[in-house]
Structures are given as C-alpha cells and as structure tokens.
Amino acid sequence: MPRILIVDDEPTVLNLLNKILTVQGYKTTPASNGEKALQLLQTEKFDLLISDINMTPINGMELLSKASESYATMGVIMLTAYGTVGTAVEAMKQGAFDYITKPFKLDELILTVQRALEYTNAITENKTLKAQIEHKEQLEGIVAKAPNMCKVCDMIERVAPTNTTILVYGESGTGKELVARALHRYSPRKDKTFMAVNCAALPAQLMESEMFGHVKGAFTGASSKKIGLFEAANGGTLFLDEISTMPVDIQSKLLRVLQDKKIRKVGSSIHTDVDVRIIAASNEKLENLIEQNKFREDLYYRLSVISIDIPPLRKRPEDIPPLINHILRREIGPDAELPLIDRSAQEILENYNWPGNVRELENTIQHAITFAQDSIITKDTLPAKLVDAVEEGIRAGVITSRREQHKGKSLKAFLHDKEKEFLKRTIETVSGDKEKAAKKLGISLATLYRKLPQKK
Ligand SMILES: Nc1ncnc2c1ncn2[C@@H]1O[C@H](COP(=O)(O)OP(=O)(O)OP(=O)(O)O)[C@@H](O)[C@H]1O
Ligand SMILES: [Mg+2]
C-alpha cells in the first residue's frame, strides 16, 4: 500500500486531504508543519510527499530541498494557492512531480496522486536498468549525447507524465516537434490523439473555427458543422506550433479554454467540456512579444508553466556524429551497411555551424548519399555552400579545424587516435558486429579487440 505524507498548516485542508486519500486506499500520515514532516521523513519511508508551499517556519520549498536529499525516489506534489503558481513551477524545476492549486478539484487531486505514484514506481524499477543504458538514445528516437541535450531528455521524462502545459523553445530545425511528440508518447495520453497544428499556416479568419469548430450556418460558407482541433484531440495532446503568430483575439479565446477546460463552437452558445493537454512551440522568445503587445502576458504565464529550451546544434557538437549515424541508418534501412565518411567530409560536418540545425544536417546527409560513390561520403558529396562556409571560416581563423587541433600531438599519438576513430566507425557501419568489422578491416577478431579501447 503506497504511503503518503501530507503536510499543511491549515487543519481543514490537512484533514480533508487525509480523508480523501485514506478512502482511496492509501496509507496516509498527516503532519501539521514542516518540522514534523522532516522528523517523520527521517524515521519512516514514504512513496509520496504532498506539501503546502506557504508554511512557517519551514516552508514547502525548504522541505522539498531537504527531502530530495534523502529520498531520490519519493514523489513530491506541491499544494499552492492560485496566486503563487510561480513558486510551484520553481518547485517542479527542483524535482517536484506536479503541483495542485487550492482550492483543488477532487478528480484532479486523485489523478495527480495516481500519476505521481505510478511515476515514482517506474523510476524505482528502472533505476538499475537506466544506469546501464546511459545517454545514447535516452528517449526513443531522440539522439542526445551532449550534456545540454541530455538535460532536455531528463526534463522530458520528468514532465511528460504530468498534465502541465509546456512551452518548447528552439531555433528552426532543432527538434521542437520531435520533443512534443515524445512528451505525448511518454504521457498517460499516449494512446489518444496527438494533433499538431502550425499556427502560422492557418489564416487568421479561419483560426477560431479551426481550433474550436463551428455550427452549420455560423458564417457565410459554413454549410455544415465542423469539429475543431480541440475536440479532435480530446483526451490527447494538441501541439500548437509557432504559437507566437497566433492573433491576439484567438489568444484570449485559448486562454479561456485553458482556464475553463470548455470550448464554444463558432455560432453556438453551448460550452462543451474538453480534456486536452497543450504543448506550444516557438522559435521566438514570447517575452519580447509581450512588450510589443503581440502576445498576451496572462496566456504566456499559463503556457509557460514549464518551458523546455532545445539548444541549437552548434552548441552541442558532440551530438553531430551520433546524429549522422542515426540519419544514415534511417535513410539506408536497418540492415544495409552504412557508408563511410572520409576525413575531409567529417571535418566539414563537424565544423559547420548549422544555422538550420538538425533539419539542415538531415538534408545534407541525404544530399551526400545521393552523390556518394562506392559508399563513401567525401567532401565532394556535400553541398558546396557548406564546404565553402567551413573553408572560409578556417581561412579567416574563425574555425579551428580538427586537423589544427591535432597539431602539437606526436605523430604516434595522432595515428593512434585516427586508428581508434576508424575502428569505431567501421564497427558502427556493421551495427556493432565485431566479427563482421574485423573481416571488413582485414584483421583478426583478436587483433580488433586488442586495438579497441578497453572501455567504450
Ligand atoms: N535529437 C534528435 N535526434 C534525432 N532526430 C532529430 C533530433 N532533433 C531533430 N531531429 C530530426 O530533425 C528534423 C527536424 O525536427 P523537428 O521538425 O522536430 O524540428 P522543429 O524544431 O520543429 O523545426 P521547425 O522549427 O522547422 O518547425 C526531424 O526530422 C527530426 O526527426
Ligand atoms: Mg516544427
């Protein structure tokens, strides 16, 4: 039976929570302040902590920081009054699973508690397994090796199971939609619809009826009724891409829907319940648009409860080689041998600054595959614009080429590194099959093992 520690200095709230959760079959322990809670945490084990934020002398945030030191696998839900959602968001950044605003709705409370417990359960079971898999492809389909991108994956794992609205930031082509889809896939809504809509692609006059639907005869041309995106995504996730381009009047309507969880079709007076999780994306910081009165501040606060910043590719160069492999594998099929990338091409790919990010890398690799002969990607198979940009950068001294970085090393060390790189790549081209790799290299398996670095 899951054990829940409830902390609140308002006796009515404490008793109410205690009753509700006991009826739900949980073993609850109420504590009327943070100090008592801390004492209990030292002597007993709990699966979930539900704590008010506003308490004295130890407030919810202090309790959270102290509790997370001792219990990495305990879930935490913060309770917060309506005006202090900002603090709750801060709490989530520090590891709380979710928050509930007071006064809370019964079903919302029960669902949030269930989800938090399921999640902590999964974490405990997964801990050992996860340590083994490490960072390669943390989340299915998302390549992440660089620490800043691994952080993004951690964040996705942490916030996906909640119901919270999420704002995804990133330059064009960084993977905003990929992240949004992952957030859906790792949420309890995964079996329901994921709807993506690009706000910039919808004409302003049509946007309201596209989003909320319309009744027959609502306006000239509305010859039949129409289901809006919210209804179509009911139970699932609605991804609002390029939210910054949404007209201000539609922003007001969206805000209402987020608050009331009800929509009203154009031309109708009836409000219908909808249960949709919103993930919004933008490549522009919305704060800047608020100043110019192009984005409603209240909507911004609603949407940005959690924001995920995807770093541009040039800020995570470690991701480039695994991304290239990932793209090659996808383009070429699961069983075919991957083409080799020679040094000249590798130098360009790793030194280019990728203004179009991963999408540009994808296009480049497709281009290279088309022009590659004998399954070798050379400099000549890459788009000229890329090659020129890097070579110009090296000439101007803006880019230090990898070859330059190797200067100063002894020839032996240099060759040793190159050999290691070459062996690793060859092994990757045959999907990790060392026997095949040895054959391809013309050496014995034993020699291959000897030459390989001891630990990968
Ligand atoms: N970390 C990653 N691992 C694997 N593939 C990725 C990664 N990041 C992006 N991609 C791929 O790059 C392409 C672009 O990603 P996506 O469409 O999600 O970017 P975006 O930020 O929405 O772009 P835009 O701003 O142009 O709409 C997709 O094909 C996606 O699968
Ligand atoms: Mg996109």
XYZ file of C-alpha atoms and ligand atoms in Angstrom:
488
model
C 0.000 0.000 0.000
C 1.536 3.335 -1.049
C 2.481 5.569 1.858
C 1.757 9.276 1.596
C 2.986 12.051 3.863
C 0.669 15.089 3.819
C 1.928 18.419 5.138
C -0.225 21.510 5.544
C -0.548 24.033 8.354
C -4.223 24.637 7.594
C -6.033 21.972 9.632
C -9.120 21.934 7.383
C -7.083 21.254 4.258
C -4.946 18.694 6.061
C -7.975 16.780 7.333
C -9.744 16.918 4.001
C -6.733 15.578 2.101
C -6.216 12.925 4.717
C -9.810 11.736 4.417
C -9.911 11.699 0.638
C -6.678 9.784 0.272
C -7.488 7.283 3.020
C -10.775 6.499 1.284
C -8.751 5.943 -1.905
C -6.860 3.200 -0.116
C -3.584 4.953 0.633
C -1.770 4.802 3.943
C -1.564 8.454 4.926
C 0.357 10.324 7.617
C -0.682 13.914 8.256
C 1.824 16.492 9.539
C 0.745 19.974 10.589
C 4.028 21.702 9.793
C 7.346 21.316 8.011
C 9.325 20.422 11.134
C 7.114 17.483 11.962
C 7.318 16.370 8.362
C 11.106 16.433 8.450
C 11.167 14.326 11.608
C 8.826 11.802 10.019
C 10.941 11.691 6.876
C 13.951 10.763 8.955
C 12.288 7.827 10.615
C 9.807 6.474 8.060
C 9.780 5.750 4.376
C 7.157 7.353 2.136
C 6.319 6.938 -1.539
C 4.821 10.372 -1.928
C 5.029 13.723 -0.195
C 2.195 16.212 -0.626
C 3.179 19.544 0.815
C 1.773 23.027 1.020
C 4.204 25.720 -0.126
C 3.202 28.536 2.220
C 4.076 27.426 5.743
C 6.225 28.678 8.599
C 8.864 28.280 9.910
C 9.883 25.679 7.306
C 8.124 26.350 4.025
C 7.345 23.844 1.290
C 10.363 24.748 -0.819
C 12.785 24.159 2.064
C 11.064 20.927 2.862
C 11.389 19.883 -0.779
C 15.105 20.597 -0.896
C 15.718 18.728 2.364
C 13.503 15.831 1.376
C 15.036 15.376 -2.050
C 18.445 14.977 -0.471
C 17.327 11.921 1.453
C 14.800 10.371 -0.929
C 15.592 10.337 -4.600
C 12.712 8.015 -5.369
C 9.940 9.717 -3.431
C 7.391 11.666 -5.472
C 6.528 15.203 -4.445
C 3.358 17.162 -5.160
C 3.166 20.787 -4.075
C -0.036 22.496 -2.988
C -0.285 26.123 -3.845
C -2.757 28.972 -3.667
C -3.790 30.355 -7.016
C -1.535 33.402 -6.948
C 1.683 31.536 -6.223
C 1.865 29.224 -9.206
C 5.286 30.714 -9.986
C 6.739 29.127 -6.855
C 5.179 25.805 -7.765
C 6.862 25.950 -11.128
C 10.123 26.632 -9.358
C 9.420 23.532 -7.252
C 8.973 21.427 -10.379
C 12.288 22.636 -11.653
C 13.779 21.375 -8.403
C 12.297 17.948 -8.778
C 8.666 18.108 -7.648
C 6.493 15.950 -9.870
C 3.490 18.231 -10.150
C 1.504 20.820 -8.290
C -2.127 21.313 -7.393
C -3.727 24.717 -6.937
C -6.003 25.312 -3.965
C -8.960 25.024 -3.914
C -8.469 21.712 -5.698
C -10.897 19.545 -7.585
C -11.340 16.052 -6.248
C -10.757 14.181 -9.500
C -7.733 16.308 -10.324
C -6.208 15.520 -6.934
C -6.803 11.787 -7.239
C -5.443 11.628 -10.772
C -2.344 13.624 -9.947
C -1.621 11.397 -6.951
C -2.084 8.258 -9.048
C 0.216 9.523 -11.744
C 2.876 10.612 -9.292
C 2.840 7.180 -7.650
C 2.953 5.349 -10.978
C 5.857 7.509 -11.961
C 7.895 7.002 -8.788
C 7.213 3.305 -9.098
C 8.534 3.252 -12.619
C 11.594 5.221 -11.594
C 12.467 2.828 -8.797
C 12.123 -0.192 -11.049
C 14.009 1.450 -13.857
C 16.908 2.792 -11.911
C 19.307 -0.055 -12.424
C 18.247 -0.622 -15.996
C 18.676 3.021 -16.857
C 22.139 3.224 -15.422
C 23.140 0.572 -17.930
C 21.655 2.244 -20.982
C 23.099 5.644 -20.136
C 22.782 8.531 -22.509
C 22.945 7.190 -26.021
C 19.340 7.349 -27.038
C 17.713 8.218 -23.774
C 14.280 8.539 -25.229
C 13.277 6.522 -28.237
C 14.115 8.427 -31.413
C 15.920 11.335 -29.775
C 19.671 11.317 -30.166
C 21.350 13.043 -27.248
C 24.964 12.766 -26.253
C 25.868 16.339 -25.338
C 25.169 17.206 -21.695
C 22.832 20.104 -22.584
C 20.725 17.804 -24.768
C 20.748 15.039 -22.134
C 19.267 17.608 -19.776
C 16.452 18.192 -22.242
C 15.759 14.446 -22.284
C 15.742 14.283 -18.486
C 13.288 17.142 -18.431
C 11.031 15.393 -20.967
C 10.998 12.242 -18.875
C 10.169 14.200 -15.769
C 7.368 16.372 -17.117
C 5.827 14.081 -19.743
C 3.629 12.118 -17.299
C 2.115 15.296 -15.818
C -0.757 17.261 -17.291
C 1.144 20.509 -17.291
C 1.166 22.825 -20.266
C 4.611 23.022 -21.796
C 6.332 25.606 -23.934
C 9.102 24.309 -26.187
C 11.677 26.791 -27.424
C 14.271 26.181 -30.079
C 15.643 27.580 -33.310
C 14.233 26.253 -36.538
C 15.042 22.575 -37.077
C 16.228 21.841 -33.523
C 13.568 19.195 -32.905
C 10.646 21.016 -31.294
C 8.045 18.767 -32.834
C 10.112 15.694 -32.035
C 10.192 16.771 -28.377
C 6.446 17.492 -28.369
C 5.742 14.021 -29.740
C 7.999 12.461 -27.110
C 6.148 14.360 -24.378
C 2.930 12.823 -25.673
C 4.398 9.341 -26.085
C 5.672 9.255 -22.526
C 2.410 10.524 -21.040
C -0.704 8.644 -19.916
C -2.360 10.129 -23.027
C -0.107 8.144 -25.350
C -2.912 6.012 -26.769
C -5.029 9.042 -27.587
C -4.584 11.514 -30.416
C -1.587 13.781 -30.898
C -2.666 16.701 -33.080
C -0.132 19.142 -34.467
C -1.172 22.481 -35.862
C 1.056 25.173 -37.248
C -0.498 28.468 -36.185
C 1.460 30.352 -38.839
C -0.114 28.254 -41.584
C -3.721 28.997 -40.568
C -5.305 32.149 -41.974
C -6.361 34.404 -39.091
C -10.054 34.447 -40.157
C -10.247 30.662 -40.108
C -8.298 30.070 -36.954
C -11.161 30.260 -34.479
C -13.298 27.744 -36.334
C -10.285 25.500 -36.971
C -9.455 25.461 -33.268
C -12.919 25.282 -31.754
C -15.158 24.173 -34.638
C -18.335 25.825 -35.882
C -22.023 25.052 -36.209
C -23.838 24.914 -39.525
C -24.587 28.412 -40.800
C -22.236 30.099 -38.327
C -20.910 32.300 -41.108
C -21.148 32.596 -44.872
C -19.717 29.418 -46.316
C -20.295 27.314 -43.180
C -22.551 24.882 -44.988
C -22.058 22.099 -42.480
C -20.857 21.821 -38.911
C -17.177 21.360 -38.241
C -15.264 19.699 -35.439
C -12.394 21.809 -34.177
C -8.890 20.704 -33.279
C -9.652 20.773 -29.570
C -12.479 18.313 -29.948
C -10.477 16.149 -32.326
C -7.648 15.963 -29.797
C -9.951 15.308 -26.850
C -8.236 13.093 -24.285
C -4.920 13.594 -26.065
C -2.394 16.325 -26.800
C -2.654 19.393 -29.007
C 0.630 20.755 -30.293
C 0.404 24.451 -31.154
C 3.439 25.153 -33.298
C 4.655 28.721 -33.869
C 2.308 29.977 -31.174
C 3.892 33.437 -31.456
C 1.969 34.004 -34.704
C -1.453 33.433 -33.113
C -3.657 36.538 -33.410
C -4.288 38.274 -30.082
C -8.082 37.734 -30.163
C -7.591 33.978 -30.578
C -5.063 34.095 -27.750
C -7.831 35.383 -25.443
C -10.083 32.536 -26.501
C -7.334 29.986 -25.990
C -6.707 31.356 -22.511
C -10.379 30.877 -21.621
C -10.285 27.284 -22.818
C -7.181 26.587 -20.760
C -8.854 28.038 -17.690
C -12.331 26.559 -18.065
C -11.489 23.361 -19.959
C -14.531 24.077 -22.104
C -14.879 25.179 -25.711
C -17.591 27.057 -27.533
C -18.033 26.485 -31.258
C -18.313 29.497 -33.520
C -22.013 30.312 -33.850
C -23.038 28.249 -30.825
C -23.895 29.268 -27.299
C -23.203 25.861 -25.769
C -19.988 25.140 -23.917
C -18.572 21.636 -24.239
C -16.051 20.009 -21.899
C -12.677 19.157 -23.378
C -9.668 17.456 -21.854
C -6.643 18.385 -23.924
C -3.044 18.845 -22.935
C -1.405 21.774 -24.679
C 2.192 21.819 -25.828
C 3.187 25.031 -27.555
C 6.329 25.757 -29.517
C 8.064 28.898 -30.611
C 11.387 29.900 -32.070
C 10.984 33.393 -30.684
C 11.052 34.305 -27.012
C 7.474 35.245 -26.172
C 8.637 37.725 -23.521
C 9.814 40.040 -26.281
C 6.428 39.911 -27.971
C 4.612 40.770 -24.749
C 6.418 44.101 -24.668
C 5.216 44.807 -28.198
C 1.626 43.865 -27.245
C 1.698 40.967 -29.697
C 1.358 38.311 -27.054
C -0.906 38.277 -24.029
C 1.034 38.153 -20.809
C -1.625 36.105 -18.986
C -1.606 33.472 -21.729
C 2.169 33.409 -21.606
C 2.088 32.569 -17.894
C -0.493 29.861 -18.488
C 1.524 28.266 -21.265
C 4.975 28.531 -19.799
C 4.382 26.614 -16.576
C 7.297 24.524 -17.767
C 9.494 25.568 -20.645
C 11.987 23.377 -22.439
C 14.823 25.079 -24.295
C 16.367 22.977 -27.049
C 19.939 24.138 -27.656
C 20.976 24.842 -31.264
C 23.172 22.174 -32.861
C 26.276 24.408 -32.837
C 26.046 24.453 -29.023
C 26.175 20.637 -28.847
C 28.824 19.454 -31.310
C 29.066 16.069 -29.556
C 25.636 15.275 -30.968
C 26.740 15.654 -34.592
C 28.442 12.244 -35.105
C 25.665 10.183 -33.444
C 23.043 12.199 -35.324
C 24.815 11.471 -38.613
C 24.735 7.763 -37.819
C 21.099 7.954 -36.803
C 20.155 9.728 -40.049
C 22.247 7.394 -42.233
C 20.638 4.383 -40.594
C 17.166 5.791 -41.173
C 17.882 6.659 -44.804
C 19.563 3.409 -45.690
C 17.437 0.915 -43.807
C 18.011 -1.282 -40.792
C 20.233 -3.947 -42.356
C 22.319 -2.257 -45.045
C 25.918 -1.310 -44.326
C 26.399 2.335 -43.508
C 28.562 4.367 -45.882
C 31.922 5.529 -44.572
C 32.604 9.200 -44.101
C 36.094 10.220 -45.068
C 38.158 12.714 -43.153
C 37.554 15.663 -45.463
C 33.778 15.294 -45.146
C 33.934 14.690 -41.433
C 35.882 17.867 -40.940
C 33.246 19.905 -42.786
C 30.320 18.260 -40.984
C 31.823 18.775 -37.556
C 32.939 22.354 -38.113
C 29.953 23.837 -39.906
C 27.745 25.998 -37.695
C 24.371 24.540 -38.803
C 22.029 27.536 -38.810
C 19.235 25.166 -39.921
C 20.153 22.734 -37.143
C 19.225 19.029 -37.314
C 16.927 19.505 -40.290
C 19.811 21.013 -42.276
C 22.029 18.121 -41.192
C 19.374 15.699 -42.477
C 19.192 17.449 -45.852
C 22.964 17.472 -46.079
C 23.233 13.749 -45.396
C 20.532 12.990 -47.959
C 22.450 15.100 -50.477
C 25.659 13.249 -49.645
C 24.066 9.819 -50.011
C 22.740 10.763 -53.437
C 26.160 11.782 -54.659
C 28.296 9.244 -52.808
C 30.029 6.627 -54.911
C 31.329 3.340 -53.526
C 29.516 4.073 -50.262
C 31.997 6.716 -49.237
C 30.904 10.180 -48.272
C 33.611 12.637 -49.243
C 33.829 16.402 -49.211
C 32.703 16.434 -52.849
C 29.370 14.833 -51.996
C 28.420 17.661 -49.619
C 26.582 20.822 -50.725
C 29.129 23.381 -51.952
C 27.690 26.098 -49.720
C 28.629 24.109 -46.626
C 32.137 23.315 -47.776
C 32.738 26.945 -48.732
C 31.457 28.228 -45.403
C 33.763 25.985 -43.381
C 36.808 26.554 -45.556
C 36.227 30.286 -45.470
C 35.900 30.069 -41.665
C 39.183 28.190 -41.381
C 40.958 30.704 -43.635
C 39.579 33.621 -41.629
C 40.648 31.926 -38.408
C 37.069 31.771 -37.051
C 37.063 27.989 -37.122
C 39.956 25.936 -35.813
C 39.845 22.800 -37.880
C 40.184 19.464 -36.195
C 43.400 18.921 -38.091
C 44.788 22.066 -36.467
C 43.683 20.829 -33.066
C 45.818 17.759 -33.645
C 48.954 19.827 -34.239
C 51.315 19.586 -31.349
C 50.483 15.950 -30.789
C 53.167 13.447 -31.656
C 52.682 11.588 -34.923
C 52.281 8.372 -32.979
C 49.507 9.762 -30.783
C 47.829 11.276 -33.808
C 47.859 7.996 -35.727
C 46.699 6.130 -32.670
C 43.674 8.436 -32.349
C 42.905 8.124 -36.018
C 43.096 4.348 -35.845
C 40.710 4.289 -32.914
C 38.291 6.581 -34.720
C 38.456 4.452 -37.843
C 37.865 1.215 -35.933
C 34.912 2.706 -34.094
C 33.315 3.964 -37.267
C 33.806 0.668 -39.055
C 32.168 -1.177 -36.172
C 29.272 1.260 -36.300
C 28.779 0.684 -40.018
C 28.103 -3.006 -39.370
C 25.761 -2.295 -36.455
C 28.279 -3.246 -33.806
C 29.015 -6.742 -35.128
C 32.730 -7.043 -34.281
C 33.277 -10.203 -36.285
C 31.983 -8.552 -39.434
C 34.008 -5.443 -38.678
C 37.225 -7.451 -38.337
C 36.559 -9.135 -41.676
C 35.934 -5.794 -43.314
C 39.149 -4.398 -41.855
C 41.161 -7.443 -42.878
C 42.374 -8.181 -39.345
C 41.625 -10.964 -36.899
C 38.959 -10.580 -34.255
C 41.618 -10.900 -31.552
C 43.594 -8.023 -33.067
C 40.474 -5.914 -33.242
C 39.810 -6.493 -29.558
C 43.404 -5.651 -28.690
C 43.248 -2.388 -30.607
C 39.936 -1.333 -29.156
C 39.937 0.960 -26.167
C 39.358 -1.148 -23.044
C 36.138 0.552 -22.039
C 33.906 2.182 -24.573
N 17.863 14.938 -31.222
C 17.385 14.443 -32.368
N 17.518 13.128 -32.639
C 17.054 12.608 -33.790
N 16.437 13.329 -34.751
C 16.269 14.646 -34.554
C 16.723 15.266 -33.353
N 16.402 16.577 -33.416
C 15.765 16.772 -34.577
N 15.673 15.624 -35.292
C 15.066 15.459 -36.626
O 15.244 16.689 -37.323
C 14.085 17.048 -38.050
C 13.574 18.381 -37.577
O 12.977 18.231 -36.308
P 11.608 18.972 -35.934
O 10.688 19.022 -37.088
O 11.105 18.380 -34.667
O 12.208 20.423 -35.667
P 11.458 21.800 -35.376
O 12.205 22.483 -34.316
O 10.009 21.527 -35.153
O 11.692 22.549 -36.750
P 10.908 23.841 -37.351
O 11.292 24.996 -36.496
O 11.470 23.916 -38.708
O 9.458 23.518 -37.309
C 13.101 15.910 -37.854
O 13.191 15.016 -38.931
C 13.560 15.256 -36.572
O 13.223 13.900 -36.546
Mg 8.343 22.243 -36.293
